[in-house]
Amino acid sequence: MAKRDPAVTATLTVYCQPGARQTRLAGLHGGLPKIQLAAPPVDGAANEALIAFVAERCGVPRSRVRITHGHTSRTKRLAIEGVDDDAVRQALLGG
């Protein structure tokens, strides 16, 4: 779980693969964290699954995670309120 600080907002760019067997971190794709999502890319389901996954890994409420760019793309930029970039990297990648 990432250390929380309400005064900071981390940014994270990820590559998403919707329609996978399970939602999980699957290494890197083009230098970006690759997150496989069990949800299909229909009616925002994959975006919601991504937000829930990142929020859980970072230890913040889902309301603190939002997609800022790439709503309809596989490459997405997220803003995570309450944690810094290093804490997010540690929570997702372990380093």
Short mmCIF file of N, CA and C in Angstrom, two decimals:
data_model
loop_
_atom_site.label_atom_id
_atom_site.label_comp_id
_atom_site.label_asym_id
_atom_site.label_seq_id
_atom_site.Cartn_x
_atom_site.Cartn_y
_atom_site.Cartn_z
N MET A 1 0.85 -1.17 0.00
CA MET A 1 0.00 0.00 0.00
C MET A 1 0.90 1.24 0.00
N ALA A 2 0.52 2.20 -0.80
CA ALA A 2 1.30 3.43 -0.92
C ALA A 2 1.01 4.35 0.27
N LYS A 3 2.01 5.13 0.66
CA LYS A 3 1.84 6.11 1.73
C LYS A 3 0.99 7.26 1.21
N ARG A 4 -0.03 7.65 1.98
CA ARG A 4 -0.95 8.71 1.55
C ARG A 4 -0.51 10.08 2.01
N ASP A 5 -0.68 11.06 1.12
CA ASP A 5 -0.44 12.47 1.43
C ASP A 5 -1.46 13.25 0.62
N PRO A 6 -2.48 13.82 1.27
CA PRO A 6 -3.55 14.48 0.53
C PRO A 6 -3.11 15.67 -0.31
N ALA A 7 -1.91 16.17 -0.09
CA ALA A 7 -1.45 17.36 -0.81
C ALA A 7 -0.80 17.04 -2.16
N VAL A 8 -0.59 15.77 -2.49
CA VAL A 8 0.10 15.43 -3.73
C VAL A 8 -0.80 14.64 -4.67
N THR A 9 -0.46 14.68 -5.94
CA THR A 9 -1.15 13.90 -6.96
C THR A 9 -0.09 13.28 -7.87
N ALA A 10 -0.13 11.97 -7.99
CA ALA A 10 0.78 11.25 -8.86
C ALA A 10 0.16 11.11 -10.24
N THR A 11 1.01 11.04 -11.25
CA THR A 11 0.54 10.72 -12.59
C THR A 11 1.16 9.39 -13.00
N LEU A 12 0.40 8.64 -13.76
CA LEU A 12 0.83 7.32 -14.18
C LEU A 12 0.30 7.07 -15.58
N THR A 13 1.16 6.62 -16.47
CA THR A 13 0.74 6.24 -17.81
C THR A 13 0.88 4.73 -17.91
N VAL A 14 -0.19 4.07 -18.37
CA VAL A 14 -0.21 2.61 -18.46
C VAL A 14 -0.71 2.17 -19.82
N TYR A 15 -0.42 0.93 -20.16
CA TYR A 15 -0.97 0.29 -21.34
C TYR A 15 -1.97 -0.75 -20.86
N CYS A 16 -3.20 -0.71 -21.39
CA CYS A 16 -4.26 -1.60 -20.94
C CYS A 16 -4.62 -2.62 -22.01
N GLN A 17 -4.92 -3.82 -21.56
CA GLN A 17 -5.40 -4.87 -22.44
C GLN A 17 -6.74 -5.37 -21.89
N PRO A 18 -7.85 -4.83 -22.40
CA PRO A 18 -9.16 -5.26 -21.91
C PRO A 18 -9.52 -6.65 -22.44
N GLY A 19 -10.47 -7.29 -21.77
CA GLY A 19 -10.95 -8.59 -22.21
C GLY A 19 -10.03 -9.73 -21.85
N ALA A 20 -9.14 -9.55 -20.89
CA ALA A 20 -8.22 -10.62 -20.47
C ALA A 20 -8.95 -11.59 -19.54
N ARG A 21 -8.29 -12.69 -19.21
CA ARG A 21 -8.89 -13.67 -18.31
C ARG A 21 -9.07 -13.12 -16.90
N GLN A 22 -8.10 -12.32 -16.47
CA GLN A 22 -8.17 -11.74 -15.13
C GLN A 22 -7.54 -10.36 -15.14
N THR A 23 -7.87 -9.55 -14.14
CA THR A 23 -7.27 -8.23 -14.01
C THR A 23 -5.98 -8.38 -13.23
N ARG A 24 -4.87 -7.96 -13.86
CA ARG A 24 -3.56 -8.11 -13.21
C ARG A 24 -2.52 -7.26 -13.92
N LEU A 25 -1.43 -7.02 -13.21
CA LEU A 25 -0.27 -6.37 -13.81
C LEU A 25 0.49 -7.44 -14.58
N ALA A 26 0.81 -7.17 -15.83
CA ALA A 26 1.43 -8.17 -16.69
C ALA A 26 2.75 -7.67 -17.26
N GLY A 27 3.59 -7.09 -16.43
CA GLY A 27 4.90 -6.64 -16.87
C GLY A 27 4.84 -5.28 -17.55
N LEU A 28 5.69 -5.12 -18.57
CA LEU A 28 5.80 -3.85 -19.28
C LEU A 28 5.46 -4.04 -20.75
N HIS A 29 4.96 -2.98 -21.37
CA HIS A 29 4.68 -2.95 -22.80
C HIS A 29 5.18 -1.60 -23.31
N GLY A 30 6.22 -1.62 -24.09
CA GLY A 30 6.78 -0.36 -24.59
C GLY A 30 7.27 0.55 -23.48
N GLY A 31 7.74 -0.03 -22.38
CA GLY A 31 8.25 0.74 -21.26
C GLY A 31 7.18 1.19 -20.27
N LEU A 32 5.92 0.89 -20.56
CA LEU A 32 4.81 1.26 -19.67
C LEU A 32 4.30 0.03 -18.93
N PRO A 33 3.81 0.21 -17.70
CA PRO A 33 3.18 -0.92 -17.02
C PRO A 33 2.00 -1.41 -17.86
N LYS A 34 1.94 -2.72 -18.07
CA LYS A 34 0.84 -3.31 -18.82
C LYS A 34 -0.14 -3.92 -17.82
N ILE A 35 -1.39 -3.47 -17.89
CA ILE A 35 -2.42 -3.98 -17.00
C ILE A 35 -3.47 -4.69 -17.84
N GLN A 36 -3.60 -5.98 -17.59
CA GLN A 36 -4.63 -6.76 -18.25
C GLN A 36 -5.91 -6.60 -17.44
N LEU A 37 -7.02 -6.36 -18.14
CA LEU A 37 -8.30 -6.12 -17.49
C LEU A 37 -9.31 -7.17 -17.92
N ALA A 38 -9.96 -7.79 -16.95
CA ALA A 38 -10.97 -8.80 -17.26
C ALA A 38 -12.21 -8.19 -17.90
N ALA A 39 -12.45 -6.94 -17.64
CA ALA A 39 -13.63 -6.26 -18.19
C ALA A 39 -13.47 -6.00 -19.69
N PRO A 40 -14.58 -6.05 -20.42
CA PRO A 40 -14.52 -5.74 -21.85
C PRO A 40 -14.47 -4.23 -22.07
N PRO A 41 -14.01 -3.81 -23.25
CA PRO A 41 -13.95 -2.37 -23.55
C PRO A 41 -15.29 -1.84 -24.03
N VAL A 42 -16.33 -2.04 -23.23
CA VAL A 42 -17.69 -1.67 -23.60
C VAL A 42 -18.29 -0.80 -22.49
N ASP A 43 -18.86 0.32 -22.88
CA ASP A 43 -19.56 1.21 -21.94
C ASP A 43 -18.71 1.61 -20.74
N GLY A 44 -17.41 1.77 -20.93
CA GLY A 44 -16.54 2.23 -19.86
C GLY A 44 -16.18 1.18 -18.82
N ALA A 45 -16.56 -0.07 -19.05
CA ALA A 45 -16.31 -1.13 -18.06
C ALA A 45 -14.81 -1.33 -17.83
N ALA A 46 -14.02 -1.31 -18.89
CA ALA A 46 -12.57 -1.50 -18.73
C ALA A 46 -11.95 -0.32 -17.99
N ASN A 47 -12.40 0.88 -18.26
CA ASN A 47 -11.89 2.06 -17.55
C ASN A 47 -12.21 1.96 -16.06
N GLU A 48 -13.42 1.55 -15.72
CA GLU A 48 -13.80 1.38 -14.31
C GLU A 48 -12.96 0.30 -13.64
N ALA A 49 -12.70 -0.79 -14.36
CA ALA A 49 -11.87 -1.87 -13.82
C ALA A 49 -10.44 -1.38 -13.58
N LEU A 50 -9.93 -0.57 -14.49
CA LEU A 50 -8.59 0.00 -14.33
C LEU A 50 -8.53 0.89 -13.10
N ILE A 51 -9.50 1.76 -12.94
CA ILE A 51 -9.54 2.66 -11.78
C ILE A 51 -9.59 1.85 -10.49
N ALA A 52 -10.43 0.82 -10.44
CA ALA A 52 -10.55 0.00 -9.24
C ALA A 52 -9.24 -0.72 -8.94
N PHE A 53 -8.58 -1.25 -9.96
CA PHE A 53 -7.32 -1.97 -9.78
C PHE A 53 -6.23 -1.05 -9.24
N VAL A 54 -6.07 0.10 -9.85
CA VAL A 54 -5.03 1.05 -9.43
C VAL A 54 -5.33 1.57 -8.02
N ALA A 55 -6.58 1.88 -7.74
CA ALA A 55 -6.94 2.37 -6.40
C ALA A 55 -6.62 1.33 -5.34
N GLU A 56 -6.96 0.09 -5.60
CA GLU A 56 -6.69 -0.98 -4.63
C GLU A 56 -5.19 -1.15 -4.40
N ARG A 57 -4.42 -1.18 -5.48
CA ARG A 57 -2.97 -1.36 -5.35
C ARG A 57 -2.31 -0.20 -4.61
N CYS A 58 -2.84 1.01 -4.80
CA CYS A 58 -2.25 2.20 -4.18
C CYS A 58 -2.84 2.50 -2.81
N GLY A 59 -3.89 1.79 -2.44
CA GLY A 59 -4.49 1.99 -1.13
C GLY A 59 -5.25 3.29 -0.99
N VAL A 60 -5.87 3.73 -2.07
CA VAL A 60 -6.67 4.96 -2.04
C VAL A 60 -8.09 4.63 -2.50
N PRO A 61 -9.06 5.46 -2.14
CA PRO A 61 -10.43 5.24 -2.64
C PRO A 61 -10.48 5.42 -4.16
N ARG A 62 -11.41 4.72 -4.79
CA ARG A 62 -11.56 4.84 -6.25
C ARG A 62 -11.84 6.28 -6.67
N SER A 63 -12.47 7.04 -5.82
CA SER A 63 -12.77 8.44 -6.16
C SER A 63 -11.51 9.29 -6.29
N ARG A 64 -10.38 8.80 -5.82
CA ARG A 64 -9.10 9.54 -5.89
C ARG A 64 -8.30 9.20 -7.15
N VAL A 65 -8.83 8.30 -7.98
CA VAL A 65 -8.14 7.91 -9.22
C VAL A 65 -9.02 8.32 -10.39
N ARG A 66 -8.42 9.01 -11.36
CA ARG A 66 -9.18 9.39 -12.55
C ARG A 66 -8.31 9.27 -13.79
N ILE A 67 -8.95 8.99 -14.90
CA ILE A 67 -8.26 8.92 -16.19
C ILE A 67 -8.27 10.34 -16.76
N THR A 68 -7.07 10.86 -17.04
CA THR A 68 -6.98 12.22 -17.56
C THR A 68 -6.81 12.26 -19.08
N HIS A 69 -6.26 11.21 -19.66
CA HIS A 69 -6.08 11.12 -21.11
C HIS A 69 -6.23 9.67 -21.54
N GLY A 70 -6.81 9.46 -22.72
CA GLY A 70 -6.87 8.12 -23.29
C GLY A 70 -8.10 7.32 -22.93
N HIS A 71 -9.22 7.96 -22.72
CA HIS A 71 -10.43 7.24 -22.34
C HIS A 71 -10.80 6.13 -23.32
N THR A 72 -10.52 6.31 -24.61
CA THR A 72 -10.86 5.31 -25.61
C THR A 72 -9.63 4.65 -26.21
N SER A 73 -8.49 4.85 -25.61
CA SER A 73 -7.22 4.30 -26.10
C SER A 73 -6.72 3.23 -25.14
N ARG A 74 -5.83 2.38 -25.60
CA ARG A 74 -5.21 1.40 -24.70
C ARG A 74 -4.15 2.05 -23.83
N THR A 75 -3.57 3.15 -24.29
CA THR A 75 -2.60 3.89 -23.48
C THR A 75 -3.35 4.98 -22.74
N LYS A 76 -3.27 4.95 -21.42
CA LYS A 76 -4.04 5.87 -20.59
C LYS A 76 -3.14 6.57 -19.59
N ARG A 77 -3.46 7.82 -19.30
CA ARG A 77 -2.77 8.56 -18.25
C ARG A 77 -3.75 8.74 -17.10
N LEU A 78 -3.28 8.42 -15.90
CA LEU A 78 -4.12 8.53 -14.71
C LEU A 78 -3.54 9.53 -13.74
N ALA A 79 -4.41 10.14 -12.95
CA ALA A 79 -4.01 10.99 -11.83
C ALA A 79 -4.49 10.28 -10.57
N ILE A 80 -3.59 10.11 -9.61
CA ILE A 80 -3.91 9.44 -8.35
C ILE A 80 -3.66 10.44 -7.23
N GLU A 81 -4.72 10.91 -6.61
CA GLU A 81 -4.61 11.92 -5.56
C GLU A 81 -4.24 11.26 -4.24
N GLY A 82 -3.34 11.92 -3.52
CA GLY A 82 -2.98 11.46 -2.18
C GLY A 82 -1.72 10.64 -2.10
N VAL A 83 -1.10 10.34 -3.23
CA VAL A 83 0.17 9.60 -3.24
C VAL A 83 1.10 10.24 -4.25
N ASP A 84 2.40 10.04 -4.06
CA ASP A 84 3.35 10.60 -5.02
C ASP A 84 3.75 9.55 -6.05
N ASP A 85 4.50 9.99 -7.07
CA ASP A 85 4.89 9.11 -8.17
C ASP A 85 5.68 7.90 -7.68
N ASP A 86 6.61 8.12 -6.76
CA ASP A 86 7.42 7.00 -6.26
C ASP A 86 6.57 5.97 -5.53
N ALA A 87 5.59 6.43 -4.76
CA ALA A 87 4.72 5.50 -4.03
C ALA A 87 3.87 4.68 -4.99
N VAL A 88 3.40 5.30 -6.06
CA VAL A 88 2.60 4.56 -7.06
C VAL A 88 3.48 3.54 -7.75
N ARG A 89 4.67 3.92 -8.14
CA ARG A 89 5.59 3.00 -8.80
C ARG A 89 5.88 1.80 -7.90
N GLN A 90 6.11 2.09 -6.61
CA GLN A 90 6.37 1.02 -5.65
C GLN A 90 5.15 0.10 -5.49
N ALA A 91 3.97 0.69 -5.42
CA ALA A 91 2.74 -0.09 -5.23
C ALA A 91 2.45 -0.98 -6.44
N LEU A 92 2.73 -0.49 -7.64
CA LEU A 92 2.43 -1.27 -8.84
C LEU A 92 3.56 -2.20 -9.25
N LEU A 93 4.76 -1.68 -9.23
CA LEU A 93 5.88 -2.44 -9.78
C LEU A 93 6.84 -2.98 -8.75
N GLY A 94 6.69 -2.54 -7.51
CA GLY A 94 7.59 -3.01 -6.47
C GLY A 94 8.97 -2.38 -6.56
N GLY A 95 9.07 -1.24 -7.23
CA GLY A 95 10.39 -0.60 -7.31
C GLY A 95 10.47 0.53 -8.20
#
